[in-house]
mmCIF file of C-alpha atoms in Angstrom:
data_model
loop_
_atom_site.group_PDB
_atom_site.id
_atom_site.type_symbol
_atom_site.label_atom_id
_atom_site.label_comp_id
_atom_site.label_asym_id
_atom_site.label_seq_id
_atom_site.Cartn_x
_atom_site.Cartn_y
_atom_site.Cartn_z
ATOM 1 C CA MET A 1 12.605 1.046 19.582
ATOM 2 C CA SER A 2 14.205 1.029 16.125
ATOM 3 C CA GLY A 3 11.431 -0.408 14.013
ATOM 4 C CA ILE A 4 8.889 0.604 11.410
ATOM 5 C CA ALA A 5 5.627 1.477 13.182
ATOM 6 C CA VAL A 6 2.332 0.742 11.419
ATOM 7 C CA LEU A 7 -0.957 2.238 12.546
ATOM 8 C CA VAL A 8 -3.506 -0.584 12.241
ATOM 9 C CA ASP A 9 -6.750 1.251 11.637
ATOM 10 C CA HIS A 10 -9.806 -0.778 12.540
ATOM 11 C CA ASP A 11 -13.533 -0.497 13.011
ATOM 12 C CA ARG A 12 -14.525 -1.833 16.430
ATOM 13 C CA GLY A 13 -11.808 -4.468 16.360
ATOM 14 C CA VAL A 14 -11.912 -5.398 12.672
ATOM 15 C CA PRO A 15 -8.742 -4.261 10.854
ATOM 16 C CA SER A 16 -9.276 -2.598 7.492
ATOM 17 C CA GLY A 17 -8.028 -4.302 4.354
ATOM 18 C CA GLY A 18 -5.824 -1.279 3.826
ATOM 19 C CA ALA A 19 -4.176 -1.808 7.217
ATOM 20 C CA LEU A 20 -3.178 -5.340 6.195
ATOM 21 C CA GLU A 21 -1.765 -3.957 2.938
ATOM 22 C CA ALA A 22 0.203 -1.373 4.933
ATOM 23 C CA LEU A 23 1.597 -4.127 7.154
ATOM 24 C CA THR A 24 2.663 -6.046 4.035
ATOM 25 C CA VAL A 25 4.502 -3.032 2.608
ATOM 26 C CA ALA A 26 6.067 -2.123 5.952
ATOM 27 C CA ARG A 27 7.255 -5.698 6.489
ATOM 28 C CA ALA A 28 9.307 -5.518 3.291
ATOM 29 C CA LEU A 29 10.541 -2.055 4.230
ATOM 30 C CA ALA A 30 11.594 -3.253 7.693
ATOM 31 C CA ALA A 31 13.465 -6.168 6.122
ATOM 32 C CA ASP A 32 15.357 -3.757 3.838
ATOM 33 C CA LEU A 33 16.350 -1.700 6.885
ATOM 34 C CA HIS A 34 17.178 -4.716 9.068
ATOM 35 C CA ALA A 35 14.577 -3.372 11.491
ATOM 36 C CA ASP A 36 11.571 -4.750 13.352
ATOM 37 C CA LEU A 37 7.960 -4.316 12.315
ATOM 38 C CA ASP A 38 5.809 -2.836 15.084
ATOM 39 C CA ALA A 39 2.019 -2.541 14.971
ATOM 40 C CA VAL A 40 0.096 0.169 16.825
ATOM 41 C CA ILE A 41 -3.551 -0.416 17.780
ATOM 42 C CA LEU A 42 -5.723 2.164 19.537
ATOM 43 C CA GLY A 43 -8.798 1.481 21.660
ATOM 44 C CA ASP A 44 -10.154 1.252 25.183
ATOM 45 C CA ASP A 45 -10.168 -1.617 27.672
ATOM 46 C CA ASP A 46 -13.499 -2.961 26.396
ATOM 47 C CA LEU A 47 -12.243 -3.140 22.823
ATOM 48 C CA PHE A 48 -9.060 -4.961 23.770
ATOM 49 C CA ASP A 49 -10.950 -7.334 26.070
ATOM 50 C CA ALA A 50 -13.301 -8.255 23.233
ATOM 51 C CA HIS A 51 -11.006 -8.120 20.190
ATOM 52 C CA GLY A 52 -7.434 -7.723 21.427
ATOM 53 C CA ALA A 53 -6.401 -11.326 20.874
ATOM 54 C CA ASP A 54 -7.727 -11.364 17.302
ATOM 55 C CA LEU A 55 -6.096 -8.026 16.466
ATOM 56 C CA VAL A 56 -2.737 -9.180 17.832
ATOM 57 C CA ALA A 57 -3.054 -12.445 15.879
ATOM 58 C CA SER A 58 -3.726 -10.526 12.665
ATOM 59 C CA CYS A 59 -0.698 -8.304 13.220
ATOM 60 C CA ALA A 60 1.487 -11.318 14.006
ATOM 61 C CA ALA A 61 0.315 -13.070 10.839
ATOM 62 C CA TYR A 62 1.545 -10.122 8.798
ATOM 63 C CA GLY A 63 4.921 -10.030 10.501
ATOM 64 C CA ALA A 64 4.629 -7.691 13.487
ATOM 65 C CA ALA A 65 7.343 -8.490 16.030
ATOM 66 C CA ALA A 66 5.600 -6.298 18.604
ATOM 67 C CA VAL A 67 2.079 -4.968 19.020
ATOM 68 C CA HIS A 68 1.623 -1.740 20.976
ATOM 69 C CA CYS A 69 -1.880 -1.315 22.386
ATOM 70 C CA GLY A 70 -2.837 2.272 23.179
ATOM 71 C CA ARG A 71 -5.538 2.180 25.854
ATOM 72 C CA HIS A 72 -7.641 5.165 26.892
ATOM 73 C CA PRO A 73 -11.363 5.807 27.542
ATOM 74 C CA PHE A 74 -11.312 8.509 24.837
ATOM 75 C CA LEU A 75 -10.337 5.793 22.324
ATOM 76 C CA ALA A 76 -13.520 3.795 22.871
ATOM 77 C CA ASP A 77 -14.522 4.649 19.304
ATOM 78 C CA TYR A 78 -12.921 6.476 16.405
ATOM 79 C CA GLY A 79 -12.069 10.151 16.658
ATOM 80 C CA PRO A 80 -9.373 11.776 14.484
ATOM 81 C CA ASP A 81 -8.148 14.136 17.219
ATOM 82 C CA ALA A 82 -7.962 11.394 19.841
ATOM 83 C CA TRP A 83 -6.276 8.883 17.514
ATOM 84 C CA GLY A 84 -3.870 11.513 16.186
ATOM 85 C CA ALA A 85 -2.884 12.653 19.675
ATOM 86 C CA ALA A 86 -2.465 9.066 20.889
ATOM 87 C CA LEU A 87 -0.251 8.168 17.920
ATOM 88 C CA ALA A 88 1.814 11.323 18.472
ATOM 89 C CA ARG A 89 2.380 10.364 22.123
ATOM 90 C CA PHE A 90 3.499 6.890 21.038
ATOM 91 C CA VAL A 91 5.955 8.336 18.504
ATOM 92 C CA GLU A 92 7.433 10.695 21.086
ATOM 93 C CA THR A 93 8.116 7.793 23.430
ATOM 94 C CA ALA A 94 9.021 4.965 21.037
ATOM 95 C CA ALA A 95 11.031 6.952 18.451
ATOM 96 C CA PRO A 96 10.393 4.645 15.451
ATOM 97 C CA LEU A 97 12.388 4.835 12.225
ATOM 98 C CA ALA A 98 9.223 5.613 10.245
ATOM 99 C CA VAL A 99 5.442 5.562 10.663
ATOM 100 C CA VAL A 100 3.236 3.922 8.040
ATOM 101 C CA ALA A 101 -0.541 3.678 7.658
ATOM 102 C CA ALA A 102 -3.044 2.871 4.944
ATOM 103 C CA SER A 103 -4.560 5.603 2.785
ATOM 104 C CA THR A 104 -7.989 4.704 4.114
ATOM 105 C CA ASP A 105 -10.181 7.548 5.292
ATOM 106 C CA ARG A 106 -9.069 6.904 8.865
ATOM 107 C CA GLY A 107 -5.431 6.225 8.106
ATOM 108 C CA ALA A 108 -5.073 9.387 6.028
ATOM 109 C CA GLU A 109 -6.865 11.511 8.610
ATOM 110 C CA VAL A 110 -4.860 10.258 11.580
ATOM 111 C CA MET A 111 -1.524 10.525 9.766
ATOM 112 C CA ALA A 112 -2.354 14.107 8.795
ATOM 113 C CA GLN A 113 -3.007 14.764 12.484
ATOM 114 C CA LEU A 114 0.346 13.207 13.379
ATOM 115 C CA ALA A 115 2.182 15.227 10.729
ATOM 116 C CA ALA A 116 0.644 18.479 11.979
ATOM 117 C CA ARG A 117 1.412 17.700 15.626
ATOM 118 C CA ALA A 118 4.995 16.651 14.858
ATOM 119 C CA ASP A 119 5.530 19.430 12.290
ATOM 120 C CA LEU A 120 6.825 16.901 9.759
ATOM 121 C CA PRO A 121 6.030 16.215 6.099
ATOM 122 C CA LEU A 122 3.609 13.444 5.161
ATOM 123 C CA VAL A 123 3.864 11.589 1.846
ATOM 124 C CA ALA A 124 0.447 10.194 0.952
ATOM 125 C CA ASN A 125 -0.736 7.483 -1.446
ATOM 126 C CA CYS A 126 2.643 5.781 -1.827
ATOM 127 C CA VAL A 127 2.981 2.828 -4.184
ATOM 128 C CA HIS A 128 6.737 2.287 -3.764
ATOM 129 C CA VAL A 129 9.119 3.205 -0.956
ATOM 130 C CA SER A 130 12.888 2.747 -1.106
ATOM 131 C CA PRO A 131 15.125 3.935 1.730
ATOM 132 C CA THR A 132 18.604 4.853 0.554
ATOM 133 C CA GLY A 133 20.193 2.324 2.868
ATOM 134 C CA SER A 134 19.876 0.652 6.234
ATOM 135 C CA PRO A 135 21.223 1.143 9.738
ATOM 136 C CA ALA A 136 23.624 -1.698 9.044
ATOM 137 C CA ASP A 137 25.294 0.471 6.414
ATOM 138 C CA ALA A 138 27.857 2.755 8.076
ATOM 139 C CA SER A 139 27.264 5.422 5.420
ATOM 140 C CA ILE A 140 23.584 5.701 6.332
ATOM 141 C CA ASP A 141 22.221 7.685 9.236
ATOM 142 C CA LEU A 142 18.430 7.572 9.093
ATOM 143 C CA ALA A 143 18.116 9.514 12.331
ATOM 144 C CA ALA A 144 19.897 12.404 10.623
ATOM 145 C CA GLY A 145 17.331 12.499 7.837
ATOM 146 C CA GLU A 146 18.784 10.324 5.075
ATOM 147 C CA ALA A 147 16.773 10.688 1.860
ATOM 148 C CA TRP A 148 14.093 8.136 0.954
ATOM 149 C CA HIS A 149 12.918 7.619 -2.631
ATOM 150 C CA ILE A 150 9.166 7.278 -3.015
ATOM 151 C CA THR A 151 6.666 6.877 -5.831
ATOM 152 C CA ARG A 152 3.147 8.025 -5.105
ATOM 153 C CA ILE A 153 -0.160 8.498 -6.908
ATOM 154 C CA GLN A 154 -0.922 12.111 -7.790
ATOM 155 C CA TRP A 155 -3.568 14.102 -9.645
ATOM 156 C CA GLY A 156 -6.386 11.711 -8.891
ATOM 157 C CA GLY A 157 -4.471 8.690 -10.121
ATOM 158 C CA SER A 158 -3.631 10.160 -13.531
ATOM 159 C CA LEU A 159 0.126 10.062 -12.888
ATOM 160 C CA PHE A 160 2.844 8.662 -10.652
ATOM 161 C CA GLU A 161 5.171 11.129 -8.968
ATOM 162 C CA ASP A 162 8.722 10.272 -7.920
ATOM 163 C CA VAL A 163 9.708 12.218 -4.813
ATOM 164 C CA THR A 164 12.648 12.339 -2.453
ATOM 165 C CA LEU A 165 11.806 12.633 1.229
ATOM 166 C CA THR A 166 14.352 13.925 3.702
ATOM 167 C CA SER A 167 12.931 13.784 7.208
ATOM 168 C CA THR A 168 14.032 12.753 10.661
ATOM 169 C CA LEU A 169 10.828 10.690 10.794
ATOM 170 C CA PRO A 170 9.315 9.570 7.471
ATOM 171 C CA LEU A 171 5.496 9.552 7.608
ATOM 172 C CA LEU A 172 3.850 7.555 4.828
ATOM 173 C CA THR A 173 0.424 6.333 3.779
ATOM 174 C CA ILE A 174 0.132 3.425 1.353
ATOM 175 C CA ALA A 175 -2.270 3.737 -1.587
ATOM 176 C CA GLN A 176 -5.149 1.305 -1.229
ATOM 177 C CA HIS A 177 -5.122 -1.738 -3.533
ATOM 178 C CA SER A 178 -1.625 -0.897 -4.785
ATOM 179 C CA ILE A 179 -0.397 -4.205 -3.329
ATOM 180 C CA GLU A 180 -1.975 -7.484 -2.263
ATOM 181 C CA ALA A 181 -2.104 -8.002 1.494
ATOM 182 C CA GLU A 182 -0.013 -11.126 2.114
ATOM 183 C CA PRO A 183 0.671 -12.843 5.460
ATOM 184 C CA ARG A 184 4.179 -14.075 6.193
ATOM 185 C CA GLU A 185 5.044 -17.188 4.203
ATOM 186 C CA ASP A 186 6.616 -18.746 7.307
ATOM 187 C CA GLY A 187 3.547 -18.152 9.454
ATOM 188 C CA PRO A 188 2.900 -15.603 12.198
ATOM 189 C CA LEU A 189 5.681 -14.245 14.342
ATOM 190 C CA PRO A 190 5.488 -14.604 18.134
ATOM 191 C CA SER A 191 4.609 -10.972 18.856
ATOM 192 C CA ALA A 192 5.416 -9.180 22.082
ATOM 193 C CA VAL A 193 2.418 -7.203 23.347
ATOM 194 C CA ALA A 194 2.945 -3.938 25.203
ATOM 195 C CA ASP A 195 0.294 -1.567 26.546
ATOM 196 C CA PHE A 196 0.682 2.186 26.683
ATOM 197 C CA GLU A 197 -1.723 4.814 28.002
ATOM 198 C CA PRO A 198 -1.406 8.108 26.115
ATOM 199 C CA ASP A 199 -1.969 11.337 28.014
ATOM 200 C CA LEU A 200 -5.079 12.738 26.317
ATOM 201 C CA GLY A 201 -6.909 15.899 27.301
ATOM 202 C CA PRO A 202 -10.662 16.511 26.902
ATOM 203 C CA GLU A 203 -10.038 18.680 23.830
ATOM 204 C CA VAL A 204 -9.456 15.552 21.722
ATOM 205 C CA GLN A 205 -13.136 14.650 22.082
ATOM 206 C CA GLN A 206 -14.193 17.393 19.647
ATOM 207 C CA THR A 207 -14.919 14.833 16.941
ATOM 208 C CA LEU A 208 -15.924 11.298 17.886
ATOM 209 C CA VAL A 209 -18.149 8.605 16.419
ATOM 210 C CA ARG A 210 -21.268 8.679 18.594
ATOM 211 C CA ASP A 211 -23.689 6.604 16.541
ATOM 212 C CA ARG A 212 -23.910 4.539 13.378
ATOM 213 C CA VAL A 213 -26.570 3.976 10.750
ATOM 214 C CA THR A 214 -26.352 0.738 8.782
ATOM 215 C CA LEU A 215 -26.948 1.568 5.129
ATOM 216 C CA THR A 216 -26.510 -1.956 3.796
ATOM 217 C CA GLU A 217 -26.197 -5.455 5.159
ATOM 218 C CA GLY A 218 -23.698 -8.080 4.039
ATOM 219 C CA ILE A 219 -20.768 -7.348 1.741
ATOM 220 C CA THR A 220 -19.773 -3.747 1.157
ATOM 221 C CA LEU A 221 -18.903 -1.988 -2.059
ATOM 222 C CA SER A 222 -15.211 -1.869 -1.122
ATOM 223 C CA THR A 223 -15.024 -5.606 -0.349
ATOM 224 C CA ALA A 224 -17.407 -7.064 -2.946
ATOM 225 C CA PRO A 225 -15.846 -9.653 -5.294
ATOM 226 C CA VAL A 226 -18.119 -8.421 -8.096
ATOM 227 C CA VAL A 227 -19.247 -4.844 -8.672
ATOM 228 C CA VAL A 228 -21.825 -3.927 -11.311
ATOM 229 C CA SER A 229 -21.843 -0.174 -11.860
ATOM 230 C CA GLY A 230 -24.032 2.094 -13.926
ATOM 231 C CA GLY A 231 -23.374 5.510 -15.365
ATOM 232 C CA ARG A 232 -25.356 8.179 -17.135
ATOM 233 C CA GLY A 233 -26.109 5.660 -19.877
ATOM 234 C CA VAL A 234 -28.436 3.721 -17.542
ATOM 235 C CA GLY A 235 -30.889 6.566 -18.086
ATOM 236 C CA SER A 236 -32.805 6.687 -14.807
ATOM 237 C CA ALA A 237 -33.067 5.344 -11.272
ATOM 238 C CA ASP A 238 -35.455 2.632 -12.521
ATOM 239 C CA GLY A 239 -32.876 1.633 -15.134
ATOM 240 C CA PHE A 240 -30.711 0.151 -12.364
ATOM 241 C CA ALA A 241 -33.128 -2.762 -11.799
ATOM 242 C CA PRO A 242 -31.361 -5.094 -14.279
ATOM 243 C CA LEU A 243 -27.993 -4.133 -12.740
ATOM 244 C CA GLU A 244 -29.326 -4.995 -9.290
ATOM 245 C CA GLU A 245 -30.483 -8.348 -10.646
ATOM 246 C CA LEU A 246 -27.100 -9.088 -12.221
ATOM 247 C CA ALA A 247 -25.234 -8.145 -9.053
ATOM 248 C CA ASP A 248 -27.526 -10.399 -7.016
ATOM 249 C CA LEU A 249 -26.963 -13.341 -9.376
ATOM 250 C CA LEU A 250 -23.185 -12.874 -9.113
ATOM 251 C CA GLY A 251 -23.063 -12.267 -5.359
ATOM 252 C CA GLY A 252 -21.890 -8.702 -5.808
ATOM 253 C CA ARG A 253 -22.870 -5.094 -5.197
ATOM 254 C CA VAL A 254 -24.154 -2.285 -7.371
ATOM 255 C CA GLY A 255 -22.096 0.865 -7.778
ATOM 256 C CA CYS A 256 -22.454 3.987 -9.859
ATOM 257 C CA SER A 257 -20.647 6.981 -11.301
ATOM 258 C CA ARG A 258 -20.687 10.529 -9.976
ATOM 259 C CA ALA A 259 -23.079 11.594 -12.736
ATOM 260 C CA VAL A 260 -25.628 9.165 -11.344
ATOM 261 C CA THR A 261 -25.413 10.541 -7.811
ATOM 262 C CA ASN A 262 -25.543 14.091 -9.171
ATOM 263 C CA ASN A 263 -28.805 13.195 -10.904
ATOM 264 C CA GLY A 264 -30.179 11.760 -7.665
ATOM 265 C CA TRP A 265 -30.605 8.252 -9.079
ATOM 266 C CA ARG A 266 -28.445 6.546 -6.426
ATOM 267 C CA SER A 267 -27.001 7.357 -3.021
ATOM 268 C CA HIS A 268 -23.465 8.722 -2.711
ATOM 269 C CA ALA A 269 -22.716 5.554 -0.710
ATOM 270 C CA ASP A 270 -22.875 3.667 -4.038
ATOM 271 C CA GLN A 271 -20.448 5.951 -5.882
ATOM 272 C CA VAL A 272 -17.204 4.487 -7.200
ATOM 273 C CA GLY A 273 -14.448 7.014 -7.698
ATOM 274 C CA GLN A 274 -11.995 9.492 -6.284
ATOM 275 C CA THR A 275 -14.707 11.160 -4.191
ATOM 276 C CA GLY A 276 -16.522 7.889 -3.586
ATOM 277 C CA THR A 277 -15.391 4.347 -2.819
ATOM 278 C CA ARG A 278 -12.230 2.728 -4.173
ATOM 279 C CA ILE A 279 -12.895 -0.872 -5.132
ATOM 280 C CA ALA A 280 -10.816 -3.926 -6.022
ATOM 281 C CA PRO A 281 -13.234 -6.676 -7.099
ATOM 282 C CA GLU A 282 -12.356 -9.760 -9.071
ATOM 283 C CA ILE A 283 -14.477 -8.321 -11.859
ATOM 284 C CA TYR A 284 -15.909 -4.859 -12.407
ATOM 285 C CA ILE A 285 -18.810 -4.592 -14.866
ATOM 286 C CA ALA A 286 -19.126 -0.967 -15.961
ATOM 287 C CA CYS A 287 -22.419 -0.283 -17.713
ATOM 288 C CA GLY A 288 -22.919 2.966 -19.592
ATOM 289 C CA ILE A 289 -19.953 4.640 -17.880
ATOM 290 C CA SER A 290 -17.709 6.943 -19.911
ATOM 291 C CA GLY A 291 -14.751 6.429 -17.554
ATOM 292 C CA ALA A 292 -13.711 9.913 -16.466
ATOM 293 C CA ILE A 293 -10.418 10.005 -14.566
ATOM 294 C CA GLN A 294 -12.196 10.578 -11.235
ATOM 295 C CA HIS A 295 -14.157 7.353 -11.742
ATOM 296 C CA TRP A 296 -11.116 5.447 -12.979
ATOM 297 C CA VAL A 297 -9.242 6.279 -9.772
ATOM 298 C CA GLY A 298 -11.857 4.339 -7.818
ATOM 299 C CA ALA A 299 -11.997 1.408 -10.239
ATOM 300 C CA MET A 300 -8.348 0.982 -11.241
ATOM 301 C CA GLY A 301 -7.734 -1.651 -8.549
ATOM 302 C CA SER A 302 -10.182 -4.077 -10.212
ATOM 303 C CA LYS A 303 -8.626 -7.399 -11.259
ATOM 304 C CA ASN A 304 -10.745 -7.586 -14.437
ATOM 305 C CA ILE A 305 -12.984 -5.015 -16.116
ATOM 306 C CA LEU A 306 -15.885 -5.605 -18.496
ATOM 307 C CA ALA A 307 -17.261 -2.468 -20.117
ATOM 308 C CA ILE A 308 -20.720 -2.401 -21.701
ATOM 309 C CA ASN A 309 -21.157 0.746 -23.748
ATOM 310 C CA ILE A 310 -22.523 1.949 -27.090
ATOM 311 C CA ASP A 311 -19.469 4.194 -27.538
ATOM 312 C CA PRO A 312 -16.379 2.253 -28.673
ATOM 313 C CA GLU A 313 -14.225 5.320 -27.972
ATOM 314 C CA ALA A 314 -15.281 5.659 -24.314
ATOM 315 C CA ASN A 315 -12.361 5.833 -21.892
ATOM 316 C CA MET A 316 -13.739 2.920 -19.855
ATOM 317 C CA VAL A 317 -13.867 0.766 -22.986
ATOM 318 C CA ALA A 318 -10.260 1.636 -23.782
ATOM 319 C CA LYS A 319 -9.109 0.697 -20.273
ATOM 320 C CA ALA A 320 -11.226 -2.463 -19.938
ATOM 321 C CA GLY A 321 -9.851 -5.930 -20.561
ATOM 322 C CA TYR A 322 -13.196 -6.931 -22.123
ATOM 323 C CA ALA A 323 -15.854 -4.823 -23.796
ATOM 324 C CA VAL A 324 -19.291 -5.271 -25.313
ATOM 325 C CA ILE A 325 -20.207 -2.470 -27.713
ATOM 326 C CA ALA A 326 -23.991 -2.572 -27.466
ATOM 327 C CA ASP A 327 -26.979 -1.215 -25.556
ATOM 328 C CA LEU A 328 -26.651 -2.120 -21.862
ATOM 329 C CA HIS A 329 -30.463 -2.402 -21.650
ATOM 330 C CA GLU A 330 -30.248 -5.379 -24.004
ATOM 331 C CA VAL A 331 -26.940 -6.858 -22.849
ATOM 332 C CA VAL A 332 -27.463 -6.903 -19.058
ATOM 333 C CA PRO A 333 -30.852 -8.722 -19.158
ATOM 334 C CA ALA A 334 -29.366 -11.197 -21.643
ATOM 335 C CA ILE A 335 -26.478 -11.940 -19.261
ATOM 336 C CA CYS A 336 -28.963 -12.452 -16.423
ATOM 337 C CA ASP A 337 -31.017 -14.842 -18.549
ATOM 338 C CA GLU A 338 -27.919 -16.832 -19.478
ATOM 339 C CA ILE A 339 -26.793 -17.111 -15.854
ATOM 340 C CA ARG A 340 -30.220 -18.347 -14.806
ATOM 341 C CA ARG A 341 -30.296 -20.834 -17.701
ATOM 342 C CA ARG A 342 -26.935 -22.278 -16.716
ATOM 343 C CA ARG A 343 -28.031 -22.563 -13.115
ATOM 344 C CA ASP A 344 -31.335 -24.124 -14.130
ATOM 345 C CA ARG A 345 -33.136 -21.409 -12.241
ATOM 346 C CA PRO A 346 -36.633 -20.424 -13.278
ATOM 347 C CA SER A 347 -36.922 -17.044 -14.920
#
């Protein structure tokens, strides 16, 4: 094998949005290197029987020339040790030019496992990757550790760092929402499908998903097209009622800042930020949020931002494309009333 390998992280057969973004980035990288794009999917026989065809089709749509299916009973559900060991076994056998994954929770965790097992450096949260050359160039020898030039997000998203990576096997994770996931313009490639069974010992079962609790139904905070968030300025847990109403009218979800979760007004599952959920909605409505850097890291992928705040100097106001300098307790109900009026819905 002489391709770029992409770990396609998934939840019970549904690929993450970040995995599709990673495939998009790796497809361009493979083209620059005149190499193939290879997808790696991990699961057990039941998962591939139920979802294998759809997963392969998704990989093919994003340009994978081959899909490698790692099958093992220990891969029935997610476990960082099991996934990391399985990916390491694949790398040992296939010898790819580089390994790429998304900077999702799972992608970052598994790639860290791979880096530790292979004793190689990992460059995380990349937004741009440029290999010095390609195997077609006689002056380039990637197997010997030719330098790659990479830009990545550092310090919680407050700066971009340019780094040079010299490694016999570049390991990269792609920052979420740093690029739009785009299928091949010419349609899916006819992908070859190959199974492999990694040799996994019982020790990899130390950490496995055993059960799940559904916190919310329907769209999630990370996939919602509209997110209405509240900060300390909302004032209380009860103060989120108008925000809930606005999100419902717009078909979105309610989020919050870290200050809100610290005060116990909302669950951590609703937190937008570096230590919460990173979002990329069509519009983000930030109500009473100052816009600390930790929060901005989670919201910076938003296509449009409307800030509602009484402080015209607030960081979120400065970063927003649109701002209303007024009391959110007056503005949000007024927006709800106007939406209902235009829809001819009773109040």
